[in-house]
Rosetta silent file (secondary structure, phi, psi, omega in degrees, C-alpha in Angstrom):
SEQUENCE: MKRRVRLSFNAPVTLSFVIIAFLVTLVGIMTGQEITRSFFMTYHSSLRSPMTYIRFFTHVLGHSGWDHFIGNTCYILLLGPMLEEKYGSRALVEVMALTALITAVINYVFFPSVALCGASGIVFAFILLSSFTGFREGEIPLTFILVAVVYLGQQVYDGIFVQDNISNLAHITGGVIGSVLGYIFNKK
SCORE:     score description
SCORE:     0.000 S_00000001
   1 L     0.000  111.465 -174.645    0.205   -0.050    0.209 S_00000001
   2 L   -80.820  122.024  177.437    1.439    3.313   -1.211 S_00000001
   3 L   -90.502  159.025 -176.129    1.496    5.895    1.636 S_00000001
   4 L   -98.420  137.057  161.895    0.347    9.576    0.686 S_00000001
   5 L   -71.247  130.695  149.548    2.884   12.480    1.136 S_00000001
   6 L  -146.888  168.038 -153.663    1.037   15.644    2.659 S_00000001
   7 L   -99.100  115.910  176.169    2.080   18.834    3.317 S_00000001
   8 L  -109.037  130.568 -171.141    2.345   19.937    7.425 S_00000001
   9 L   -78.108   81.150 -155.013    1.694   23.298    8.706 S_00000001
  10 L   -92.343  -13.480  169.563    4.953   22.111   10.984 S_00000001
  11 L  -168.067   86.119  177.991    5.542   25.590   12.880 S_00000001
  12 H   -38.867  -49.915 -176.301    2.448   27.584   12.692 S_00000001
  13 H   -52.817  -61.059 -177.722    4.099   30.925   14.399 S_00000001
  14 H   -50.854  -48.098 -169.439    7.248   30.665   11.961 S_00000001
  15 H   -88.121  -10.213  176.917    5.247   30.164    8.944 S_00000001
  16 H   -94.486  -12.050  160.778    2.319   32.490    9.576 S_00000001
  17 H   -60.057  -42.051  157.948    5.137   35.206   10.301 S_00000001
  18 H   -41.723  -62.674  160.985    6.330   34.568    7.046 S_00000001
  19 H   -61.443  -38.829  151.546    3.483   34.608    5.224 S_00000001
  20 H   -73.909   -2.197  171.353    2.308   37.844    6.736 S_00000001
  21 H   -98.597  -19.193  172.904    5.469   39.585    6.145 S_00000001
  22 H   -64.846  -31.128 -176.701    5.212   38.572    2.448 S_00000001
  23 H   -95.107  -10.045  172.875    2.010   40.103    2.103 S_00000001
  24 H   -95.534  -19.489  172.473    2.729   42.986    3.919 S_00000001
  25 H   -90.304  -22.095  161.062    6.121   43.441    1.545 S_00000001
  26 H   -60.430  -47.355 -166.923    4.114   42.697   -1.530 S_00000001
  27 H   -64.671  -57.890  166.395    1.464   45.422   -0.483 S_00000001
  28 H   -35.567  -78.874 -175.835    4.506   47.767    0.465 S_00000001
  29 H   -40.614  -45.179  170.036    6.224   47.395   -3.212 S_00000001
  30 H   -28.294  -48.357 -160.858    2.316   47.830   -4.295 S_00000001
  31 L  -126.936   13.858  160.987    1.882   51.027   -3.174 S_00000001
  32 L    90.067   12.382  174.310    5.599   52.758   -3.464 S_00000001
  33 L    71.593   50.864  177.108    6.119   51.403    0.287 S_00000001
  34 H   -75.904  -55.102 -169.394    3.132   54.151    1.350 S_00000001
  35 H   -95.048    3.376  166.899    2.017   51.428    3.483 S_00000001
  36 H   -91.881  -18.644 -177.336    4.924   50.019    4.877 S_00000001
  37 H   -74.743  -40.998 -168.257    5.818   53.875    6.140 S_00000001
  38 H   -75.660  -43.908 -179.708    2.296   54.205    7.514 S_00000001
  39 H  -105.159  -31.741 -174.884    2.095   50.653    9.192 S_00000001
  40 L  -126.945   19.399  170.738    4.880   48.734    9.134 S_00000001
  41 E  -143.262  142.434  166.083    8.173   51.091   10.290 S_00000001
  42 E   -77.640  145.392  176.173    8.782   52.866   13.343 S_00000001
  43 L   173.733  153.859 -172.615   10.211   56.282   13.504 S_00000001
  44 L   -47.881   91.390 -165.938    9.908   58.886   15.698 S_00000001
  45 L  -136.121  156.411 -167.935    6.237   60.014   16.020 S_00000001
  46 L   -70.007  139.940  163.353    4.129   61.422   18.728 S_00000001
  47 L   -43.961  -39.578  169.399    3.472   59.539   21.896 S_00000001
  48 L   -45.114  -65.633  135.546    0.161   60.653   21.499 S_00000001
  49 L     8.358  108.526  145.451   -0.414   58.214   18.495 S_00000001
  50 H   -64.165  -30.987  169.544   -1.677   55.131   18.974 S_00000001
  51 H   -63.034  -15.600  156.114   -0.108   54.205   15.818 S_00000001
  52 H   -48.030  -84.070 -170.016    3.146   54.694   17.669 S_00000001
  53 H   -58.934  -10.973  153.605    2.756   52.113   19.599 S_00000001
  54 H   -47.032  -55.222 -178.519    1.200   49.937   16.859 S_00000001
  55 H   -76.501  -22.422  167.756    4.420   50.354   14.749 S_00000001
  56 H   -55.095  -14.490 -160.901    6.421   49.105   17.892 S_00000001
  57 H  -137.588  -41.622  178.768    5.460   45.702   17.067 S_00000001
  58 H   -86.741   -9.644  167.049    4.506   45.686   13.543 S_00000001
  59 H   -48.343  -23.589  148.870    7.504   47.136   12.015 S_00000001
  60 H   -37.152  -38.085 -168.737    9.023   43.348   12.070 S_00000001
  61 H  -115.050    5.497  162.042    6.866   42.715    9.199 S_00000001
  62 L   -94.784  167.902  155.922    7.548   45.527    6.867 S_00000001
  63 L  -156.608  171.751 -174.452   10.757   45.566    4.567 S_00000001
  64 L   -68.788  -43.561 -154.730   12.266   47.657    1.852 S_00000001
  65 L   169.025  166.939 -163.037   12.069   45.488   -0.776 S_00000001
  66 H   -47.347  -69.464 -147.246   12.327   41.608   -2.091 S_00000001
  67 H   -66.414  -52.976 -155.300   16.352   41.187   -1.193 S_00000001
  68 H   -70.467  -56.475  178.977   15.624   42.415    2.571 S_00000001
  69 H   -62.428  -58.248  174.430   12.689   40.310    2.940 S_00000001
  70 H   -51.676  -37.890 -154.779   14.605   37.242    1.341 S_00000001
  71 H   -84.125  -60.834  143.002   17.337   37.563    3.369 S_00000001
  72 H    -4.342  -70.399 -171.073   15.352   37.739    6.884 S_00000001
  73 H   -41.494  -75.976  175.104   13.092   35.374    5.479 S_00000001
  74 H   -41.640  -34.090  171.435   15.790   32.583    4.956 S_00000001
  75 H   -88.125  -31.123 -178.602   16.959   32.845    8.304 S_00000001
  76 H   -64.963  -47.692 -176.964   13.654   32.775   10.247 S_00000001
  77 H   -63.167  -19.027  178.053   12.479   29.714    7.969 S_00000001
  78 H   -84.472  -60.855 -177.198   15.710   27.892    9.089 S_00000001
  79 H   -73.650  -65.526 -176.943   16.038   28.753   12.622 S_00000001
  80 L   -13.402  -78.704 -173.874   12.075   29.046   13.492 S_00000001
  81 H   -34.354  -50.540 -167.003   10.931   25.527   12.829 S_00000001
  82 H   -93.523   13.527  124.771   13.632   23.854   15.357 S_00000001
  83 H   -45.204  -56.074  174.869   12.990   26.869   17.941 S_00000001
  84 H   -84.293  -22.072  174.139    9.361   26.392   17.956 S_00000001
  85 L   -73.483  -37.376  165.973    9.575   22.879   18.174 S_00000001
  86 L   -38.071  -87.343 -164.725   12.376   23.219   21.230 S_00000001
  87 L   -74.895  -35.266  177.887   10.827   26.127   23.247 S_00000001
  88 L   117.265  131.872 -176.645    7.009   26.038   21.854 S_00000001
  89 H   -45.108  -39.515 -179.522    5.014   28.463   19.953 S_00000001
  90 H   -75.415  -20.748  172.183    3.893   30.845   22.808 S_00000001
  91 H   -77.360  -36.815  167.667    7.414   31.070   23.409 S_00000001
  92 H   -69.628  -30.577 -178.434    8.405   31.993   20.008 S_00000001
  93 H   -63.704  -52.227 -176.317    5.659   34.634   19.519 S_00000001
  94 H   -42.884  -79.889  163.636    7.147   36.068   23.215 S_00000001
  95 H     1.121  -78.092  165.436   10.396   36.039   21.511 S_00000001
  96 H   -52.148  -40.377 -169.859    9.479   37.928   18.615 S_00000001
  97 H  -102.157   19.002  156.539    7.088   40.536   20.169 S_00000001
  98 H   -93.543  -48.049 -162.289    9.885   41.381   22.965 S_00000001
  99 H   -77.389  -30.459  177.490   12.501   41.663   20.396 S_00000001
 100 H   -65.899  -45.100 -172.130   10.079   43.854   18.201 S_00000001
 101 H   -87.870  -27.705 -174.778    9.053   46.273   21.124 S_00000001
 102 H   -80.316  -41.882  179.491   12.819   46.571   22.606 S_00000001
 103 H   -83.403  -27.383  165.660   14.303   47.461   19.337 S_00000001
 104 H   -50.964  -83.633 -168.533   11.533   49.813   18.272 S_00000001
 105 H   -17.667  -60.652 -178.032   11.734   51.421   21.774 S_00000001
 106 H   -52.703  -47.360  167.393   15.716   51.737   21.493 S_00000001
 107 H   -58.162  -56.137 -160.315   15.448   53.301   17.996 S_00000001
 108 H   -76.868  -26.490  155.856   12.874   55.884   18.987 S_00000001
 109 H   -66.435  -54.649 -154.173   14.897   56.895   21.792 S_00000001
 110 H   -97.040  -12.789  170.681   18.358   56.951   20.866 S_00000001
 111 L  -133.139   74.591 -166.257   17.626   57.633   16.844 S_00000001
 112 L   -69.324  -15.892 -163.872   14.768   59.878   16.436 S_00000001
 113 L  -101.851   15.947 -147.839   15.796   60.824   12.854 S_00000001
 114 L  -142.738  114.016  171.226   16.103   57.043   11.739 S_00000001
 115 L   -88.685  162.564  163.863   13.084   55.085   10.695 S_00000001
 116 E  -118.498  148.554  171.303   13.169   50.953   11.211 S_00000001
 117 E  -167.697  144.961  179.141   11.571   48.351    9.466 S_00000001
 118 L   122.337 -176.676 -153.473   12.412   44.436    8.955 S_00000001
 119 L  -131.891   11.545 -179.995   12.573   41.115   10.960 S_00000001
 120 L   -97.260   21.739  137.654   16.431   41.076   11.370 S_00000001
 121 L   -40.735  -65.412 -175.227   16.079   41.947   15.012 S_00000001
 122 H   -71.231  -35.550  178.562   14.275   38.549   15.223 S_00000001
 123 H   -52.617  -41.224 -172.278   16.676   36.715   12.764 S_00000001
 124 H   -82.603  -13.398  167.829   19.687   37.629   15.351 S_00000001
 125 H   -65.339  -61.808  179.875   17.434   36.492   18.462 S_00000001
 126 H   -56.793  -15.408 -171.418   17.014   33.320   16.725 S_00000001
 127 H   -84.227  -35.204  174.426   20.254   32.961   15.768 S_00000001
 128 H   -69.873  -30.932 -166.472   21.449   33.246   19.510 S_00000001
 129 H   -80.761  -44.161 -172.475   18.664   31.473   21.157 S_00000001
 130 L   -72.710    0.852  177.700   19.406   28.659   18.607 S_00000001
 131 L   -77.048  -51.756 -151.853   23.239   28.441   19.912 S_00000001
 132 H   -74.836  -11.800 -173.366   21.442   27.490   23.187 S_00000001
 133 H   -79.868   -0.715  158.064   19.889   24.567   22.303 S_00000001
 134 H  -100.186   41.692  176.298   22.136   21.978   23.420 S_00000001
 135 L   -55.966  153.171  168.305   22.401   23.891   26.811 S_00000001
 136 L  -163.854  138.732 -153.980   22.843   22.034   29.759 S_00000001
 137 L   -56.096  133.925  171.672   22.725   23.473   33.664 S_00000001
 138 L    90.108  -23.455  173.555   26.379   24.794   34.514 S_00000001
 139 L  -116.622  178.441  171.926   27.529   25.239   31.290 S_00000001
 140 L  -134.130  126.188 -174.811   27.723   27.436   28.652 S_00000001
 141 L   -45.037  129.674  173.632   27.952   26.217   24.919 S_00000001
 142 H   -71.305  -20.239  172.187   31.054   27.047   22.910 S_00000001
 143 H   -89.001   -7.074  145.244   28.801   27.560   20.069 S_00000001
 144 H   -64.056  -40.740  179.701   27.035   29.975   21.952 S_00000001
 145 H   -77.700  -27.560 -170.130   30.283   32.041   22.561 S_00000001
 146 H   -88.398  -15.765  157.618   31.681   31.490   18.932 S_00000001
 147 H   -72.293  -26.774 -173.282   27.894   32.987   17.284 S_00000001
 148 H   -90.651  -38.482  167.316   27.989   35.623   19.758 S_00000001
 149 H   -50.803  -39.899 -148.914   31.762   36.612   18.577 S_00000001
 150 H  -109.533  -59.693  176.492   31.399   36.057   15.128 S_00000001
 151 H   -60.726  -54.803 -176.566   27.795   37.640   14.623 S_00000001
 152 H   -66.099  -41.339 -172.216   27.538   40.673   17.602 S_00000001
 153 H   -69.727  -32.905  169.928   31.414   41.233   16.589 S_00000001
 154 H   -62.136  -69.889 -176.741   30.520   42.131   13.042 S_00000001
 155 H   -55.545  -28.028  152.754   27.864   44.298   13.919 S_00000001
 156 H   -56.784  -52.862  171.643   29.968   46.127   16.206 S_00000001
 157 H   -59.474  -53.359  174.990   32.507   46.407   13.666 S_00000001
 158 H   -64.059  -24.380  171.034   30.071   47.588   11.091 S_00000001
 159 H   -68.520  -40.862 -178.160   28.027   49.795   13.184 S_00000001
 160 H   -83.256  -37.462  164.590   31.378   51.831   13.951 S_00000001
 161 H  -116.425   -4.690  163.428   32.981   51.538   10.476 S_00000001
 162 L   -84.744  128.059  163.362   30.429   50.976    7.904 S_00000001
 163 L   -77.958  122.678 -176.655   28.259   53.403    6.375 S_00000001
 164 L  -172.722  167.363 -168.357   25.114   51.696    5.306 S_00000001
 165 L   -90.381   22.924 -173.285   21.131   51.886    5.591 S_00000001
 166 L  -107.481  115.657  159.980   21.364   48.750    8.315 S_00000001
 167 L   -54.319   97.280  169.059   20.287   49.049   11.757 S_00000001
 168 H   -60.233  -48.921  178.853   23.443   47.472   13.800 S_00000001
 169 H   -36.368  -45.514 -160.263   21.578   48.552   16.898 S_00000001
 170 H   -86.088  -12.200  178.889   18.813   46.448   16.188 S_00000001
 171 H   -81.766  -34.818  166.514   20.881   43.133   15.259 S_00000001
 172 H   -45.739  -69.282 -179.205   22.827   43.765   18.287 S_00000001
 173 H   -52.092  -38.425 -171.092   19.605   44.218   20.407 S_00000001
 174 H   -68.855  -62.574 -172.982   18.232   41.064   18.579 S_00000001
 175 H   -57.143  -34.506  156.104   21.225   39.212   19.617 S_00000001
 176 H   -49.264  -61.552 -174.746   20.991   40.129   23.055 S_00000001
 177 H   -76.419  -39.417  163.277   17.566   39.426   23.533 S_00000001
 178 H   -57.608  -41.828 -176.553   17.948   35.903   22.201 S_00000001
 179 H   -63.464  -68.226  179.419   20.990   35.253   24.435 S_00000001
 180 H   -20.072  -71.378 -164.617   19.272   36.237   27.598 S_00000001
 181 H   -64.910  -23.138  174.149   15.965   34.446   26.766 S_00000001
 182 H   -74.561  -14.290 -179.884   18.087   31.387   25.603 S_00000001
 183 H   -83.420  -77.693 -143.915   19.854   31.256   28.965 S_00000001
 184 H   -64.587  -28.085 -166.777   16.482   31.704   30.935 S_00000001
 185 H   -81.122  -54.661 -174.493   14.287   29.408   28.540 S_00000001
 186 L  -104.859   22.996  155.037   17.072   26.451   29.350 S_00000001
 187 L   -88.826  -20.770 -167.046   17.498   26.961   32.876 S_00000001
 188 L   -69.903    0.000    0.000   14.123   26.216   33.555 S_00000001
């Protein structure tokens, strides 16, 4: 008897995030980024506006274009299912929401003239969080140290010496959040 092969929605949070980000990016491109600027990019706007607080979370769904989207999505699709299986869907939503909020607030406070969009903070949180998958009580995984040195070191270097349109602070912040939560999740 032949077994039928079927698709499985194996990582609902990861897949839902990618699908929504794809649709947001598509609509953003179709509207000349007007939708992205209005709803999916955080910048220094009035604290009296409810949209300021909404954008603190939704900016991770907006991307400046397909290259930006694909770069982030590849890492999210690679790491997200493994993290969702290990820590659970709820924990992954918490990591993503906390990363979105903290990167937005830091950008709002310290870089009032800079707009921020994209999921790269979440990508870096996932990268550092994934290095804790083999964590045991009383040990610090060597993979974590190497990943932290390579990824975060590169971001510090780029932030100091490279002038581009990339928020290295969002990457560093995401990495710190992934590291802290990786330690907390695995200590339990």
